Amino acid sequence: MGGEPAGAVRVDGRGVGGDRTYALYDVHRGAPRRLTVRQVPRLLRWRAAYPGAPDDAVDPGDPPRPTLTAPDGSVHAWDDAGLPGLLAADLGRPVELRGDLRGQQDLADSVLVTTQATLDALGAELGVALDLRRFRTNLHVTLDAPAWAEHGWRGRRMRVGEAELELLHPCERCVIPTRDPDTQAKWAGLLRHLSREHAQLFGINARPLGPATIRAGDRVELL
């Protein structure tokens, strides 16, 4: 779903507190499947937020239930009895709402880091200003490094404020960034360009090495 910006977040070994703690599931070929924008782009018309726990008030070990805002602007608590039916009617399939404190990321126990230099460079290559929301980043940084440099950082560490991150590997992108976060219109050329010019990579996966708080404006250092 559409997420919310945060001026500060708490992280631990699982990732960002509250990130993908809650998810929707459908059934695919007889088995439960975590539902994403890959299957249902209309999910982007829904927004999820923690209005009662702004920024770093979300405890990774005990995140509150989120609030969902539907495409018509109506607001629903996660545990509203009628929410599964509303989602099913809007998305065109039955869904199950699940929570898991371990997180439900594609890559377990991780955060996605992107850089402003690479975002700017990709936009220049494509001749458009790119909306960062397309890339579903957890942590977007500006630092003294050239565009695309992060694809060579595997095995290094990054310090952001009081947090230290182990840099895992570049993120191979799927079709999700091709969807406009506001209109859901598909732009297949974005993924084709990434595949042709940059091995389909954008950003780098990382793992927090311990509990910490990251705040907008924190100093970023590559170790």
Coordinates of C-alpha atoms in Angstrom, one line a residue:
M1 CA 0.0 0.0 0.0
G2 CA 1.0 3.6 0.0
G3 CA 3.0 4.2 3.1
E4 CA 3.9 7.3 5.2
P5 CA 7.0 9.5 5.4
A6 CA 8.8 9.5 8.8
G7 CA 11.1 12.1 10.3
A8 CA 12.6 9.4 12.5
V9 CA 12.4 5.6 12.8
R10 CA 13.5 3.0 15.3
V11 CA 15.4 0.0 13.8
D12 CA 16.6 -3.4 15.1
G13 CA 17.8 -6.6 13.5
R14 CA 14.4 -7.1 11.8
G15 CA 14.5 -3.7 10.0
V16 CA 12.4 -0.6 10.5
G17 CA 9.9 -0.8 13.3
G18 CA 6.4 -1.4 11.9
D19 CA 7.6 -1.9 8.3
R20 CA 5.7 -4.8 6.8
T21 CA 4.7 -6.0 10.2
Y22 CA 1.2 -6.2 8.8
A23 CA 0.3 -7.6 5.3
L24 CA -2.5 -8.8 3.2
Y25 CA -2.7 -12.4 1.9
D26 CA -4.7 -14.1 -0.8
V27 CA -4.6 -17.7 -2.1
H28 CA -2.6 -18.6 -5.1
R29 CA -2.6 -22.2 -6.5
G30 CA -4.0 -23.4 -3.2
A31 CA -1.5 -21.8 -0.9
P32 CA -1.4 -18.5 1.0
R33 CA 0.4 -15.7 -0.8
R34 CA 1.5 -12.3 0.5
L35 CA -0.2 -9.8 -1.7
T36 CA 1.8 -7.0 -3.3
V37 CA 1.5 -4.4 -6.0
R38 CA 3.0 -7.0 -8.4
Q39 CA -0.4 -8.8 -8.3
V40 CA -2.7 -5.9 -7.5
P41 CA -1.5 -2.4 -8.5
R42 CA -4.7 -1.0 -7.0
L43 CA -3.1 -1.6 -3.5
L44 CA -1.3 1.7 -4.0
R45 CA -4.6 3.5 -3.8
W46 CA -4.8 2.4 -0.2
R47 CA -2.6 4.1 2.4
A48 CA -1.3 2.6 5.7
A49 CA -0.1 4.6 8.6
Y50 CA 0.5 4.7 12.3
P51 CA -1.2 8.0 13.3
G52 CA -1.1 7.1 17.0
A53 CA 2.6 6.5 17.0
P54 CA 4.3 9.1 14.7
D55 CA 7.9 8.7 13.6
D56 CA 10.1 6.9 16.2
A57 CA 7.2 6.3 18.5
V58 CA 6.7 2.9 16.7
D59 CA 8.3 0.3 18.8
P60 CA 9.8 -2.5 16.6
G61 CA 9.0 -5.0 19.3
D62 CA 5.4 -3.9 19.8
P63 CA 4.1 -1.8 16.9
P64 CA 0.5 -0.7 17.1
R65 CA -2.1 -1.8 14.6
P66 CA -2.1 0.5 11.5
T67 CA -4.9 2.6 10.2
L68 CA -5.8 2.2 6.5
T69 CA -7.2 4.9 4.3
A70 CA -9.3 3.7 1.4
P71 CA -9.4 5.2 -2.1
D72 CA -12.6 7.1 -1.2
G73 CA -10.9 8.7 1.8
S74 CA -12.6 6.6 4.5
V75 CA -10.4 5.6 7.4
H76 CA -10.5 2.1 8.9
A77 CA -8.7 0.5 11.9
W78 CA -6.8 -2.7 11.1
D79 CA -9.1 -4.7 13.4
D80 CA -12.4 -3.2 12.0
A81 CA -14.7 -6.2 11.4
G82 CA -15.8 -4.9 8.0
L83 CA -12.3 -4.2 6.6
P84 CA -11.6 -7.6 5.0
G85 CA -14.8 -7.3 3.0
L86 CA -14.1 -3.7 1.9
L87 CA -10.6 -4.7 0.8
A88 CA -11.9 -7.8 -1.1
A89 CA -14.6 -5.7 -2.9
D90 CA -12.1 -3.1 -3.9
L91 CA -9.2 -5.4 -4.9
G92 CA -11.4 -8.0 -6.5
R93 CA -10.4 -11.0 -4.4
P94 CA -10.8 -12.4 -0.9
V95 CA -8.0 -11.3 1.4
E96 CA -6.7 -12.2 4.9
L97 CA -5.1 -9.7 7.2
R98 CA -2.0 -11.0 9.0
G99 CA 0.5 -9.5 11.5
D100 CA 3.9 -10.8 12.2
L101 CA 6.4 -9.1 14.5
R102 CA 9.3 -10.8 12.6
G103 CA 8.4 -8.7 9.6
Q104 CA 7.2 -9.8 6.2
Q105 CA 9.7 -8.3 3.8
D106 CA 10.8 -9.9 0.5
L107 CA 14.2 -10.1 2.1
A108 CA 13.9 -10.9 5.8
D109 CA 15.6 -8.8 8.4
S110 CA 16.6 -5.9 6.1
V111 CA 16.1 -2.3 5.1
L112 CA 16.4 -0.9 1.6
V113 CA 18.9 2.0 1.3
T114 CA 18.8 4.4 -1.7
T115 CA 20.9 7.4 -2.5
Q116 CA 20.0 10.8 -3.9
A117 CA 22.9 10.8 -6.4
T118 CA 21.6 7.6 -8.0
L119 CA 18.0 8.8 -8.0
D120 CA 19.1 12.0 -9.8
A121 CA 21.3 10.1 -12.2
L122 CA 18.6 7.7 -13.2
G123 CA 16.1 10.6 -13.7
A124 CA 18.7 12.4 -15.9
E125 CA 19.1 9.2 -18.0
L126 CA 15.4 8.9 -18.5
G127 CA 14.7 12.6 -18.9
V128 CA 12.2 12.9 -16.0
A129 CA 12.1 13.7 -12.4
L130 CA 11.6 10.4 -10.6
D131 CA 9.3 10.0 -7.6
L132 CA 11.2 8.2 -4.8
R133 CA 8.1 6.5 -3.7
R134 CA 8.3 4.2 -6.7
F135 CA 11.3 2.4 -5.1
R136 CA 9.7 1.7 -1.7
T137 CA 12.9 2.8 0.1
N138 CA 13.3 2.6 3.8
L139 CA 16.3 4.9 4.1
H140 CA 17.2 7.5 1.5
V141 CA 20.6 9.2 2.0
T142 CA 22.8 11.9 0.6
L143 CA 26.5 11.4 0.9
D144 CA 29.8 12.1 -0.8
A145 CA 29.7 9.3 -3.3
P146 CA 29.0 9.1 -7.0
A147 CA 25.8 7.7 -8.5
W148 CA 25.6 3.9 -8.6
A149 CA 28.5 3.6 -6.2
E150 CA 26.3 1.7 -3.7
H151 CA 26.3 -1.3 -6.1
G152 CA 29.9 -1.9 -5.1
W153 CA 29.4 -1.7 -1.3
R154 CA 28.6 -5.3 -0.6
G155 CA 30.2 -6.3 2.7
R156 CA 30.9 -2.8 4.0
R157 CA 29.1 -0.9 6.7
M158 CA 27.2 2.3 6.9
R159 CA 26.7 4.5 10.0
V160 CA 23.6 6.7 10.0
G161 CA 23.4 8.7 13.2
E162 CA 23.6 6.2 16.0
A163 CA 22.7 3.2 13.8
E164 CA 25.2 0.9 12.1
L165 CA 24.1 -1.1 9.0
E166 CA 25.7 -4.1 7.4
L167 CA 25.5 -3.6 3.6
L168 CA 24.3 -6.9 2.0
H169 CA 23.9 -6.7 -1.8
P170 CA 22.4 -4.4 -4.4
C171 CA 18.6 -4.6 -4.8
E172 CA 17.4 -6.3 -8.0
R173 CA 14.2 -4.5 -8.9
C174 CA 10.9 -6.1 -9.9
V175 CA 7.9 -4.5 -11.7
I176 CA 6.8 -2.5 -8.6
P177 CA 8.7 0.7 -9.5
T178 CA 7.0 0.7 -12.9
R179 CA 3.8 1.7 -11.2
D180 CA 3.0 5.4 -10.6
P181 CA 2.4 5.7 -6.8
D182 CA -0.6 8.0 -7.4
T183 CA -2.2 6.8 -10.6
Q184 CA -0.9 3.2 -10.8
A185 CA -0.1 3.7 -14.5
K186 CA 2.5 1.3 -15.7
W187 CA 5.8 2.6 -17.1
A188 CA 7.5 -0.5 -18.4
G189 CA 10.4 1.5 -19.9
L190 CA 11.7 2.2 -16.4
L191 CA 12.4 -1.4 -15.7
R192 CA 13.7 -2.0 -19.3
H193 CA 16.2 0.8 -18.8
L194 CA 17.4 -0.5 -15.4
S195 CA 17.8 -3.9 -16.9
R196 CA 19.7 -2.7 -20.0
E197 CA 21.9 -0.1 -18.3
H198 CA 22.3 -1.2 -14.7
A199 CA 21.7 -5.0 -14.4
Q200 CA 18.2 -4.2 -13.1
L201 CA 19.7 -2.8 -9.8
F202 CA 18.7 0.2 -7.8
G203 CA 19.6 0.7 -4.1
I204 CA 21.2 -1.7 -1.7
N205 CA 19.8 -4.0 0.9
A206 CA 21.2 -3.6 4.4
R207 CA 20.7 -5.0 7.9
P208 CA 20.7 -3.0 11.2
L209 CA 23.3 -4.4 13.6
G210 CA 21.4 -3.5 16.7
P211 CA 18.6 -1.3 18.1
A212 CA 19.0 2.4 17.2
T213 CA 17.0 5.5 16.2
I214 CA 17.6 7.1 12.8
R215 CA 16.5 10.7 12.3
A216 CA 16.1 12.8 9.2
G217 CA 19.3 14.9 8.9
D218 CA 21.6 12.4 10.7
R219 CA 25.1 12.2 9.5
V220 CA 25.8 9.4 7.0
E221 CA 29.2 7.7 6.9
L222 CA 30.4 4.8 4.8
L223 CA 32.8 2.6 6.8

